[in-house]
Each structure stands twice: as C-alpha cells, then as structure tokens.
Amino acid sequence: MVWLLRLQERRVACPKTTRFHSMARWSTFLFLLLSLAGQAQRIAFEYDTRPTIELAGRTLPNAWAGGLNACQFATLPLDADARPDLVVFDRVTSRISTFLATTGPNNALFWQHAPQYERLFPTIGNWFYLVDYDGDGRKDLFASAPSGIQVWRNATPANGTLAWQLVTPSLQTDALSGIRSNVYVAGPDTPAITDLDGDGDVDVVAFDPTGNQAVYYQNLSKQRTNAAAPAGLDFRTEPGCWGRFRKEFCNDFTANADCAATGGRQGDPNGRPNHTGNTIRLQDVDGDGKPELIFGYVDCNNLSVLHNTGPSNQNAAFTRFEYDFPKQNPVRFASFPAAFFDDLDGDGLTDMVASPNVYVNERGLFDFRSTNHFYRNAGTATAPDFQLVRTDFLQSDMLDLGENAAPVLADLDGDGDLDLLVGNGGVPLANGFRASLWQFENKGTTSNPAFSLVTTDYLGLTTTDSLTYLRPTFADLDGNGSLDLVLSGFSKTGSVLRWLPNSAAKGAAMRFTPATARSLTLSDGYSAASPVLFTDFDADGKADLLVSGSAGNISYYRNSGSVSEPAFTLVTDRFAGFDFAFDNRNASLALTDVNGDNQKRLMLATRTGQLRVYKLASQPTQAATLLDTLGTLPTAGLNPILATGDLSGDGLPDLVLGSLAGGLRYVRNTSDKVSAVLAVEPVSTWAFPNPTNRYVTIRAPHGGQVEVISIDGRTVLTPIRVGAHIDQPLDLGTLSSGVYLLRLSAADQPTKVSRVVLGR
C-alpha cells in the first residue's frame, strides 16, 4: 500500500489542482484499484498445533492429532535422523498419522505428532504393511488393493524427503491353475508379509476367498535369479492350506486338516465360505525360533496364538492353540482384534499393540477413546513377556472424544474470544451409547487461544436425552441479535433437528435450557447424517438453511417465517449446481470470507477429506465456481466436520476439523489477505446523483448491507441495510469532500461497488 500513501501525499501537496484534473486522477486511481482487485489471490491453509488444549490440568502434547479408532502400526524413519518413527493407519478414517520419535520426560521415548509427513503417503484403505522387499535397507509399502495387494517402493533419496514409487497396483502370482492371478487378500483381512523361508525375499501368507484356510505365496525371486541380485516380487502359490489347519467360526480350529489344493474342506459336502474377516501376524512369542500365528477373527473378541510344531516355517503345522493371548490381561475387544509388533518404547525389544480391525462402531460396543492396547515386552528378545501398560496408547496424548467429533467455535462465555464446543458420536455409558457436548473455555486471547475443558456433558444431555451423533451449530433464529444453539443428531425415534433459544443478551454469556428446545421441521424430511448450515442467503434479515444431502446435493431452504419464528421452505435441492456426486455425500459446509475480500465463499469438506473452496453465484440455482481444492493439505480422513473462526487474530478464518476418529485438527489460514479497499467488484451505478453535495439515493441491485468507504479503506459511516430495487436516501453530510466507495454486500451475493464524488 506504499503507492497509495504516496498518492495521498501528492494530493495534499497540490491544493491548486483543478477539479477536472482531480477527477481524472481519481478515475485513474480507481482503475488501478479495480485492476488489482481482479488479480487472483492465493488461498492456502496448513496444519498447525499451536493452540493448547488442557484436560484435567494436563496440557495435551498431541492435542490436534485428530483421534484414533481402529489402528495399524509400523515404524519407519521419516526425518533425517534415521531413528525409526511411527506410522499409524486408522481403518475407520482411512487416514495415515505420523509421529516422530523424540525424547520426552526422564529421557523416555515420546511419539510427537508430525502431520507434515502425512501428505507424503499415497491414499490407501483397509490395511498397510511396511517391510523392505528389495534389500536396500528401506521399508517399502504394501497396501490393500481390490482383492489383493499394491506395492510402493521406498524411493526416498539420500537425506531427502520421503517418496514412494508405485511398483505394481496388483501383486501377481503363478496360480495353481498355471495362469497368473493376483495374490488374494480380502479387504477386511490383514495378511502376514515376511521372509518365511529365510531366503532373503518376502513371502505372503493370507486367507483364501472362503476365509477358512491360509494360503502361502512363496517369493521365488532369489531362486529364479542370481542369488546376489536384489530381491524382487516373483510369487508362486503353494498348494494346500498352509499350516495344515482350518477354521470356520470363532476359536474353531481344526489341526492336521486335509485340504484340497483348490480350497474347501476335503470330503465335506457342506463346506462353505464363511464371511471373511481374519487378522494374522507371524511372530515368535515362545522362543522356539519359529513364528507363531497370532490370529483375530471378525466374530471373536479375543486373540488366539497358534503354535507351529511342523519341521519348518514353509512346512508349518499348527497343532496347538491358545485362545487367550497374552496369558496375563489377554486382549479383549467387542470384536475383530488385531495385533502388531514393533519396538514402541525404544528399549530395543519388540512390543505389541492391539487394536480392533473394524470399519464402524457397530451396535455402539466400542469406546473409541481407548482402543489401542499397548503391551510392553518385559522379557527378552528370545523369551518375550508382554505386559499390559495402557489401553489408550497415543490416544491419551490427544483430544479424543471417541468418534465423529463435530466442533463449532463461538464466544460461549461472553468474554470476547472464541470458545470451543464439540459434539461426538457417543461412547458406551451405564445408560447406553450416548453422545454429549464437550465445552472448552478459551483462557488465552483472541490471537493465542488456550482451550481448557469445562465439562464433557454440556447441558447434561447424556442424562436427559438418548441422542447419538450430536452436531452443534449456532444461528440467530429468533431475531434478538444473540446466537441460538442448534443441535442435530439421532434419537431412538429417528433424526432430530432442534434449536435452543439463547436467553442471554447479545454479547453476554450464553444461556440455554434444554426444556425450551424447539423442533425445526423441513418439508421433505431430514436425516441427521446431513450437516446443516444457516446463512441469510436472500439478505432479508432471517437465517436461511442449507442441508448437505446423502446424494452429494445441497438443498436450500428459505426462511419463510418471521424474524422471531423461523419456518423453512424448500427452494431447490440442487443449490449452487451441486447434484448427485459420491464424493460430496453429506459434505460438511461452511460459508466464510476466506481471504478478507468481503466475499463469502462456500467451503466443502468432502467424504474423502478433501477441502474445496467455491465462489457462489447470485442465484441459488446457478452453479458455483470451484476456486481451489487445497491439494497440498493432507487429508483429514473420511467425513470431516468443518468449523471456522479467526483463532490467530489476523482477520482470516481458520479451520477446526472434526474427525470421524473423534479428534480435532487445527488448520491455520495462510491465504494472501486482500486489503479492504481492493476487495471490490467492477464499479456499477446504483447511487445517484453523482457528484453530490450531500444526499444520494441508493437503488441497490440486491438486498444487503451498504458501507461507505474512504480511499484509505476505512468505513466512515455506520453501515445501513437496504432492500433490492428500493430507493433509500443516504446522508453524507458529515463527511469531507472527496471520492467514496459505496460497497453493497450480502451473504452468497457478489459484492457490488458504486463510486460517489462528494463536493461542496
């Protein structure tokens, strides 16, 4: 803005300039101004961890890690120190989380959340496995593919940034039929990938399509090539069922099974596939030099250990079974446990962590705040002794409400800064699976927030309501200037959309009474799976409603009620051109001025976790324009919930993302901020006469708010509200002579500007 200041100084230094030349100069100035306004502005966000969150007097060291539910664990060096760091994949959210190995109190190993590495991983689902297949000393990535395995080679340059190179989208094997086919792994399963025969390349063990017997895929890359050559991926399917055992149901193992090479129970005419769901790990847990098979099943709540009594690993025979592993404090989950082995406390010994292998919290049986059971190896490398240390490994260091965290930012206590209110999907309580609202007070400042937990049951909803999947938001629905609380969720009778009037004055600490809650009724029904957004789209002073649909569309409901009694009428179920789109199903919505240009943009958090920014058209049925997909921002996981508010004090809205895993991510807005005087559309004429010596008449092209702005960007009169195409006088008599901009703005409408010359 230096050139602007110099232009002002030149005007003061030349008082004898004629009015004609002055007007010409101002015309040139406005032309430059509007040219700058037309230039594209950078929209950017990045993960940040600076706002603190305190629970029960403890500041959470990984507060914004986003929560964890059903996890898989592996170590891999992420930074330049070559120390093994931790990579966690959450099956519920399909999200990778990364943690650096750091030194904590008492020189103990501490896993520090490091989100900057998460975007370096490819998008995966179901399961992952890190193992060095090519012998270069770097772990490669094996991950789920449709009914198979995809392989990514670790292509990280020396002292460089982690990088992956796709080797194959579907790992192939020489099948028993003599043709090539995929190495089969069912999506719900997890395989074992290790050098089973000791020849220097990795083999695969996985269950067959029936889900009842294990198949050994032997890697022959060393046998079929020069043994000194790097190991590769050259597989052959071995006949029969590996380990000579079968299973069909929970803890239903049959030893010395006679399995046909094509699968199925030999001689059993009733042999049939059971529904799949098998987790396996190969780990020597009894010190005999041969790996045991650690097994979890979709219908079991326990881990079993199958002992190999055969002559070798490739010719294994599992004849002895234990149904409780480990023996002390055995793993117990509601269903489908899985085990992972690695050195997780930095003592050089292999520990174990167990977690459920589920996709959803079926029947609400899991408390997803505590589903990572860490067993420290208190024994030796050859005689491990797994002792339960904690059931919330990593989870205890982050904010974790269980599942489906739904945040909203608002000044709850009336002290002028933004507090935090978070709903969740629910946790198992004595009275059933219940959702609640967690209230956090901002004890910091407007630019340096510090959130402290006040209560995990704001308004006591767990005792008065049997609600699940609570989502709070705020809107002034009774027209008194204070924000009311809107809650959506599921009850025993169906979906709920209700609002609680705020009985406090504007700017005071909010007061809500659950008994005063009122239902909001929509003409075509409502599902609590659909996020809602309130905004005055038609600029009539009443909050309208946007509903994000299960088909990927957005419905626009106009508030056809009174200022104090809302009533919503469907205008279109294709708002802004959003039609059926799988990725946009139940997308979370926000409407905010992303870069300070006084233009509210629509933000979408898609089903896959991508954030998108759209420019809305002037009419609800006109298609929105995609401005940015924020492609450099790592995914927040499936189905994040958006909350916006300025937490850094820079005048730009930051984001708090609620995770399906029950935690939060803080995303700081680093966009290029547009100066207020540059935030304009091309000048139009809707104020007259011009020039004027005092009064102008405003005939606005649409309803909204009119501001009078000086050339240095200051708002110089109290903004007024105007209606569309209605003449309204405006008195400029208190202002000095000069050129002013009248800026008309409204939610979801393009900003309009009219220039007025005031002379005496």
Short mmCIF file of C-alpha atoms in Angstrom, two decimals, residues 423-760:
data_model
loop_
_atom_site.label_atom_id
_atom_site.label_comp_id
_atom_site.label_asym_id
_atom_site.label_seq_id
_atom_site.Cartn_x
_atom_site.Cartn_y
_atom_site.Cartn_z
CA GLY A 423 -20.24 -32.92 19.81
CA ASN A 424 -19.43 -36.58 19.37
CA GLY A 425 -20.97 -39.79 18.06
CA GLY A 426 -21.21 -41.32 21.50
CA VAL A 427 -19.48 -43.59 23.99
CA PRO A 428 -20.79 -46.60 25.95
CA LEU A 429 -22.20 -45.40 29.28
CA ALA A 430 -24.14 -47.09 32.06
CA ASN A 431 -27.40 -45.95 30.43
CA GLY A 432 -26.37 -46.96 26.92
CA PHE A 433 -24.47 -45.49 24.00
CA ARG A 434 -24.82 -41.72 24.37
CA ALA A 435 -23.47 -38.62 22.66
CA SER A 436 -22.55 -35.46 24.53
CA LEU A 437 -21.22 -31.94 24.08
CA TRP A 438 -17.72 -31.13 25.35
CA GLN A 439 -17.27 -27.48 26.37
CA PHE A 440 -13.85 -25.81 26.24
CA GLU A 441 -13.23 -22.31 27.56
CA ASN A 442 -10.66 -20.17 25.79
CA LYS A 443 -8.44 -18.97 28.62
CA GLY A 444 -5.99 -17.42 26.19
CA THR A 445 -6.56 -14.50 23.86
CA THR A 446 -8.14 -13.80 20.50
CA SER A 447 -4.78 -14.38 18.80
CA ASN A 448 -3.28 -17.00 21.10
CA PRO A 449 -6.07 -19.32 22.23
CA ALA A 450 -5.69 -21.81 25.07
CA PHE A 451 -8.63 -24.17 25.45
CA SER A 452 -9.45 -25.75 28.80
CA LEU A 453 -12.08 -28.44 29.29
CA VAL A 454 -15.05 -27.24 31.34
CA THR A 455 -17.33 -30.27 31.03
CA THR A 456 -17.78 -33.39 28.91
CA ASP A 457 -21.57 -33.10 29.18
CA TYR A 458 -22.62 -29.53 28.40
CA LEU A 459 -26.33 -29.09 29.19
CA GLY A 460 -26.42 -32.62 30.69
CA LEU A 461 -27.74 -34.23 27.52
CA THR A 462 -26.48 -37.74 28.37
CA THR A 463 -28.96 -37.93 31.25
CA THR A 464 -31.92 -36.16 29.65
CA ASP A 465 -31.70 -37.45 26.07
CA SER A 466 -30.70 -40.68 24.36
CA LEU A 467 -29.05 -38.87 21.47
CA THR A 468 -26.17 -40.06 19.30
CA TYR A 469 -24.03 -38.33 16.67
CA LEU A 470 -24.59 -34.83 18.02
CA ARG A 471 -23.62 -31.88 15.85
CA PRO A 472 -23.91 -28.37 17.32
CA THR A 473 -24.04 -25.11 15.40
CA PHE A 474 -25.16 -21.56 16.13
CA ALA A 475 -27.56 -19.17 14.40
CA ASP A 476 -29.79 -16.28 15.43
CA LEU A 477 -33.19 -17.86 14.83
CA ASP A 478 -35.35 -15.58 16.99
CA GLY A 479 -34.01 -12.26 15.69
CA ASN A 480 -32.83 -10.85 19.03
CA GLY A 481 -29.20 -10.50 17.97
CA SER A 482 -27.86 -13.33 20.13
CA LEU A 483 -26.82 -16.72 18.79
CA ASP A 484 -29.10 -19.67 19.46
CA LEU A 485 -27.89 -23.28 19.70
CA VAL A 486 -28.94 -25.74 17.01
CA LEU A 487 -28.48 -29.48 17.57
CA SER A 488 -28.80 -32.32 15.09
CA GLY A 489 -28.49 -35.99 15.94
CA PHE A 490 -30.22 -39.33 16.15
CA SER A 491 -32.69 -40.37 18.83
CA LYS A 492 -34.44 -43.70 19.38
CA THR A 493 -37.28 -42.47 17.18
CA GLY A 494 -35.21 -41.07 14.32
CA SER A 495 -33.45 -37.89 13.29
CA VAL A 496 -33.57 -34.77 15.43
CA LEU A 497 -33.11 -31.14 14.38
CA ARG A 498 -33.89 -28.74 17.22
CA TRP A 499 -32.86 -25.31 18.43
CA LEU A 500 -32.46 -23.88 21.92
CA PRO A 501 -33.16 -20.14 22.27
CA ASN A 502 -30.38 -18.14 23.91
CA SER A 503 -31.98 -16.27 26.80
CA ALA A 504 -28.91 -14.06 27.30
CA ALA A 505 -28.41 -10.66 25.74
CA LYS A 506 -26.17 -10.21 22.74
CA GLY A 507 -22.52 -10.40 23.79
CA ALA A 508 -23.27 -11.92 27.21
CA ALA A 509 -22.51 -15.46 28.34
CA MET A 510 -24.88 -17.77 26.51
CA ARG A 511 -27.75 -19.38 28.45
CA PHE A 512 -29.62 -22.40 27.17
CA THR A 513 -32.31 -24.52 28.78
CA PRO A 514 -32.91 -27.95 27.19
CA ALA A 515 -36.57 -27.82 28.22
CA THR A 516 -37.12 -24.85 25.87
CA ALA A 517 -35.84 -26.71 22.81
CA ARG A 518 -37.95 -26.35 19.68
CA SER A 519 -38.02 -28.68 16.71
CA LEU A 520 -37.22 -27.50 13.20
CA THR A 521 -39.39 -29.18 10.59
CA LEU A 522 -38.37 -29.49 6.95
CA SER A 523 -40.96 -30.12 4.27
CA ASP A 524 -39.22 -33.14 2.75
CA GLY A 525 -37.84 -34.58 5.98
CA TYR A 526 -34.40 -34.52 7.49
CA SER A 527 -31.64 -37.04 8.23
CA ALA A 528 -29.18 -36.27 11.00
CA ALA A 529 -26.45 -37.65 8.76
CA SER A 530 -26.77 -34.42 6.78
CA PRO A 531 -24.72 -31.43 8.00
CA VAL A 532 -26.58 -28.11 8.10
CA LEU A 533 -25.50 -24.51 7.60
CA PHE A 534 -27.50 -21.39 8.48
CA THR A 535 -26.97 -18.22 6.44
CA ASP A 536 -29.06 -15.27 5.31
CA PHE A 537 -28.79 -16.08 1.62
CA ASP A 538 -31.53 -13.75 0.42
CA ALA A 539 -30.43 -10.85 2.67
CA ASP A 540 -33.86 -10.40 4.26
CA GLY A 541 -32.53 -10.41 7.81
CA LYS A 542 -33.54 -14.02 8.56
CA ALA A 543 -31.36 -17.13 8.68
CA ASP A 544 -31.94 -19.49 5.77
CA LEU A 545 -30.81 -23.11 5.76
CA LEU A 546 -28.51 -25.25 3.61
CA VAL A 547 -28.61 -29.04 4.05
CA SER A 548 -25.87 -31.29 2.65
CA GLY A 549 -27.59 -34.36 1.23
CA SER A 550 -26.69 -38.03 1.18
CA ALA A 551 -26.60 -37.99 -2.63
CA GLY A 552 -23.99 -35.24 -2.82
CA ASN A 553 -26.51 -32.48 -3.45
CA ILE A 554 -27.21 -29.41 -1.32
CA SER A 555 -30.76 -28.30 -0.50
CA TYR A 556 -31.61 -24.64 0.05
CA TYR A 557 -34.46 -23.80 2.39
CA ARG A 558 -35.62 -20.19 2.54
CA ASN A 559 -36.73 -18.92 5.93
CA SER A 560 -40.33 -18.06 5.14
CA GLY A 561 -41.26 -17.45 8.76
CA SER A 562 -40.99 -14.31 10.79
CA VAL A 563 -37.85 -12.85 12.32
CA SER A 564 -38.65 -14.49 15.67
CA GLU A 565 -40.35 -17.70 14.44
CA PRO A 566 -38.37 -19.50 11.72
CA ALA A 567 -40.08 -21.68 9.14
CA PHE A 568 -38.20 -23.24 6.25
CA THR A 569 -39.48 -23.79 2.72
CA LEU A 570 -37.54 -25.77 0.13
CA VAL A 571 -36.42 -23.63 -2.80
CA THR A 572 -34.13 -26.11 -4.56
CA ASP A 573 -32.41 -29.39 -3.84
CA ARG A 574 -29.69 -28.51 -6.36
CA PHE A 575 -28.27 -25.44 -4.64
CA ALA A 576 -25.31 -23.90 -6.49
CA GLY A 577 -25.48 -26.71 -9.04
CA PHE A 578 -24.50 -29.42 -6.56
CA ASP A 579 -26.12 -32.54 -7.89
CA PHE A 580 -25.56 -36.23 -7.30
CA ALA A 581 -21.87 -36.82 -6.54
CA PHE A 582 -20.48 -39.70 -4.49
CA ASP A 583 -17.57 -37.70 -3.11
CA ASN A 584 -19.85 -34.91 -1.86
CA ARG A 585 -22.24 -37.13 0.11
CA ASN A 586 -23.08 -35.39 3.39
CA ALA A 587 -20.21 -32.96 2.86
CA SER A 588 -19.66 -30.53 5.72
CA LEU A 589 -20.33 -26.91 4.78
CA ALA A 590 -19.03 -23.51 5.84
CA LEU A 591 -19.60 -20.05 4.44
CA THR A 592 -16.79 -17.65 5.20
CA ASP A 593 -14.66 -14.82 3.83
CA VAL A 594 -11.55 -16.88 3.11
CA ASN A 595 -9.09 -14.08 2.32
CA GLY A 596 -10.59 -10.84 3.59
CA ASP A 597 -12.03 -9.72 0.27
CA ASN A 598 -15.55 -9.35 1.74
CA GLN A 599 -16.73 -12.20 -0.47
CA LYS A 600 -18.13 -15.17 1.42
CA ARG A 601 -17.00 -18.42 -0.16
CA LEU A 602 -18.54 -21.84 0.26
CA MET A 603 -16.17 -24.40 1.74
CA LEU A 604 -16.84 -28.13 1.46
CA ALA A 605 -15.17 -30.92 3.37
CA THR A 606 -15.83 -33.92 1.15
CA ARG A 607 -16.41 -37.53 2.07
CA THR A 608 -12.78 -38.37 1.30
CA GLY A 609 -11.50 -35.50 3.43
CA GLN A 610 -10.62 -33.04 0.68
CA LEU A 611 -11.33 -29.35 1.29
CA ARG A 612 -12.76 -27.32 -1.60
CA VAL A 613 -13.49 -23.61 -1.95
CA TYR A 614 -16.27 -22.33 -4.23
CA LYS A 615 -17.45 -18.94 -5.40
CA LEU A 616 -21.24 -18.76 -5.28
CA ALA A 617 -23.34 -17.15 -7.97
CA SER A 618 -26.03 -14.57 -7.24
CA GLN A 619 -28.90 -17.03 -7.65
CA PRO A 620 -29.30 -20.27 -5.67
CA THR A 621 -29.84 -22.37 -8.78
CA GLN A 622 -26.73 -21.09 -10.58
CA ALA A 623 -23.65 -23.29 -10.48
CA ALA A 624 -20.84 -22.36 -8.13
CA THR A 625 -17.29 -21.90 -9.43
CA LEU A 626 -14.53 -24.07 -7.96
CA LEU A 627 -11.69 -21.80 -6.79
CA ASP A 628 -9.34 -24.20 -5.02
CA THR A 629 -9.05 -27.80 -3.85
CA LEU A 630 -6.27 -27.16 -1.29
CA GLY A 631 -4.41 -30.10 -2.79
CA THR A 632 -1.26 -29.62 -0.69
CA LEU A 633 -3.17 -30.11 2.55
CA PRO A 634 -3.08 -33.72 3.82
CA THR A 635 -6.46 -35.37 4.05
CA ALA A 636 -8.26 -35.06 7.35
CA GLY A 637 -9.66 -38.56 6.89
CA LEU A 638 -13.14 -39.58 5.90
CA ASN A 639 -16.11 -37.26 6.54
CA PRO A 640 -14.53 -34.37 8.49
CA ILE A 641 -16.76 -31.70 10.03
CA LEU A 642 -15.88 -28.02 9.41
CA ALA A 643 -15.82 -25.19 11.92
CA THR A 644 -14.48 -21.73 11.09
CA GLY A 645 -13.26 -18.82 13.19
CA ASP A 646 -10.30 -16.48 13.48
CA LEU A 647 -8.06 -18.11 16.09
CA SER A 648 -4.82 -16.38 15.08
CA GLY A 649 -6.02 -12.77 15.25
CA ASP A 650 -5.07 -11.93 11.68
CA GLY A 651 -8.57 -11.29 10.42
CA LEU A 652 -8.71 -14.52 8.41
CA PRO A 653 -10.89 -17.51 9.31
CA ASP A 654 -9.01 -20.58 10.47
CA LEU A 655 -10.47 -24.09 10.47
CA VAL A 656 -11.09 -26.68 13.12
CA LEU A 657 -11.81 -30.06 11.54
CA GLY A 658 -13.74 -32.68 13.47
CA SER A 659 -12.55 -36.18 12.70
CA LEU A 660 -14.50 -39.38 12.24
CA ALA A 661 -11.97 -40.76 14.73
CA GLY A 662 -13.21 -38.41 17.45
CA GLY A 663 -10.42 -35.84 17.49
CA LEU A 664 -9.74 -32.42 16.04
CA ARG A 665 -7.31 -30.91 13.55
CA TYR A 666 -6.44 -27.20 13.66
CA VAL A 667 -5.82 -25.73 10.21
CA ARG A 668 -4.39 -22.21 10.09
CA ASN A 669 -5.36 -19.88 7.26
CA THR A 670 -2.23 -18.66 5.46
CA SER A 671 -4.03 -17.13 2.46
CA ASP A 672 -2.96 -13.83 0.96
CA LYS A 673 -5.14 -11.30 2.73
CA VAL A 674 -6.87 -8.83 0.45
CA SER A 675 -6.94 -5.19 1.56
CA ALA A 676 -10.46 -3.99 2.22
CA VAL A 677 -10.17 -1.23 -0.36
CA LEU A 678 -9.15 -3.77 -3.00
CA ALA A 679 -11.98 -6.16 -2.19
CA VAL A 680 -14.36 -4.87 -4.81
CA GLU A 681 -16.17 -5.90 -7.96
CA PRO A 682 -16.23 -3.63 -11.02
CA VAL A 683 -17.92 -0.29 -10.29
CA SER A 684 -21.60 -0.06 -11.13
CA THR A 685 -24.02 2.84 -10.81
CA TRP A 686 -26.75 2.37 -8.25
CA ALA A 687 -26.29 5.57 -6.18
CA PHE A 688 -27.31 8.98 -7.54
CA PRO A 689 -26.98 11.88 -8.12
CA ASN A 690 -23.27 11.72 -8.69
CA PRO A 691 -21.47 14.07 -7.97
CA THR A 692 -23.48 15.24 -4.97
CA ASN A 693 -23.07 17.88 -2.28
CA ARG A 694 -24.76 15.83 0.47
CA TYR A 695 -27.51 13.29 -0.25
CA VAL A 696 -27.52 10.27 -2.54
CA THR A 697 -30.31 7.84 -3.30
CA ILE A 698 -29.45 4.16 -3.19
CA ARG A 699 -31.23 1.81 -5.57
CA ALA A 700 -29.43 -1.47 -4.81
CA PRO A 701 -29.42 -4.37 -7.31
CA HIS A 702 -29.97 -6.76 -4.40
CA GLY A 703 -30.66 -6.53 -0.69
CA GLY A 704 -27.85 -6.35 1.79
CA GLN A 705 -25.65 -4.01 3.76
CA VAL A 706 -24.13 -0.80 2.40
CA GLU A 707 -20.85 0.56 3.75
CA VAL A 708 -19.30 3.91 2.91
CA ILE A 709 -15.53 3.52 2.47
CA SER A 710 -12.86 6.16 2.14
CA ILE A 711 -9.94 5.79 -0.23
CA ASP A 712 -7.70 4.50 2.57
CA GLY A 713 -10.05 1.60 3.23
CA ARG A 714 -11.82 2.94 6.35
CA THR A 715 -15.54 2.50 6.89
CA VAL A 716 -16.58 6.09 7.64
CA LEU A 717 -20.32 5.76 8.32
CA THR A 718 -22.44 3.22 10.16
CA PRO A 719 -23.48 0.55 7.63
CA ILE A 720 -27.15 0.53 6.66
CA ARG A 721 -29.39 -2.27 5.40
CA VAL A 722 -31.15 -1.83 2.08
CA GLY A 723 -33.67 -3.78 0.06
CA ALA A 724 -33.46 -4.74 -3.58
CA HIS A 725 -34.54 -2.05 -6.08
CA ILE A 726 -35.98 0.15 -3.31
CA ASP A 727 -34.94 3.82 -3.23
CA GLN A 728 -33.33 4.72 0.08
CA PRO A 729 -31.67 8.06 0.94
CA LEU A 730 -28.17 8.26 2.40
CA ASP A 731 -26.83 11.37 4.12
CA LEU A 732 -23.12 12.09 3.51
CA GLY A 733 -23.23 15.48 5.20
CA THR A 734 -20.78 14.58 7.97
CA LEU A 735 -18.03 13.63 5.51
CA SER A 736 -15.31 15.73 3.96
CA SER A 737 -15.27 16.36 0.24
CA GLY A 738 -13.71 13.58 -1.78
CA VAL A 739 -14.31 10.29 -3.53
CA TYR A 740 -16.03 7.47 -1.65
CA LEU A 741 -16.93 3.90 -2.45
CA LEU A 742 -20.34 2.52 -1.53
CA ARG A 743 -19.95 -1.22 -1.03
CA LEU A 744 -23.03 -3.45 -1.08
CA SER A 745 -22.50 -6.90 0.42
CA ALA A 746 -24.74 -9.82 1.34
CA ALA A 747 -24.25 -13.46 2.13
CA ASP A 748 -23.87 -15.51 -1.04
CA GLN A 749 -24.11 -12.41 -3.28
CA PRO A 750 -21.27 -10.81 -5.20
CA THR A 751 -20.08 -7.56 -3.66
CA LYS A 752 -21.19 -4.50 -5.64
CA VAL A 753 -19.46 -1.11 -5.58
CA SER A 754 -20.69 2.31 -6.62
CA ARG A 755 -18.42 5.37 -6.66
CA VAL A 756 -19.67 8.69 -5.31
CA VAL A 757 -17.93 12.09 -5.57
CA LEU A 758 -18.83 14.39 -2.68
CA GLY A 759 -18.22 18.10 -3.23
CA ARG A 760 -19.28 21.32 -1.54
#
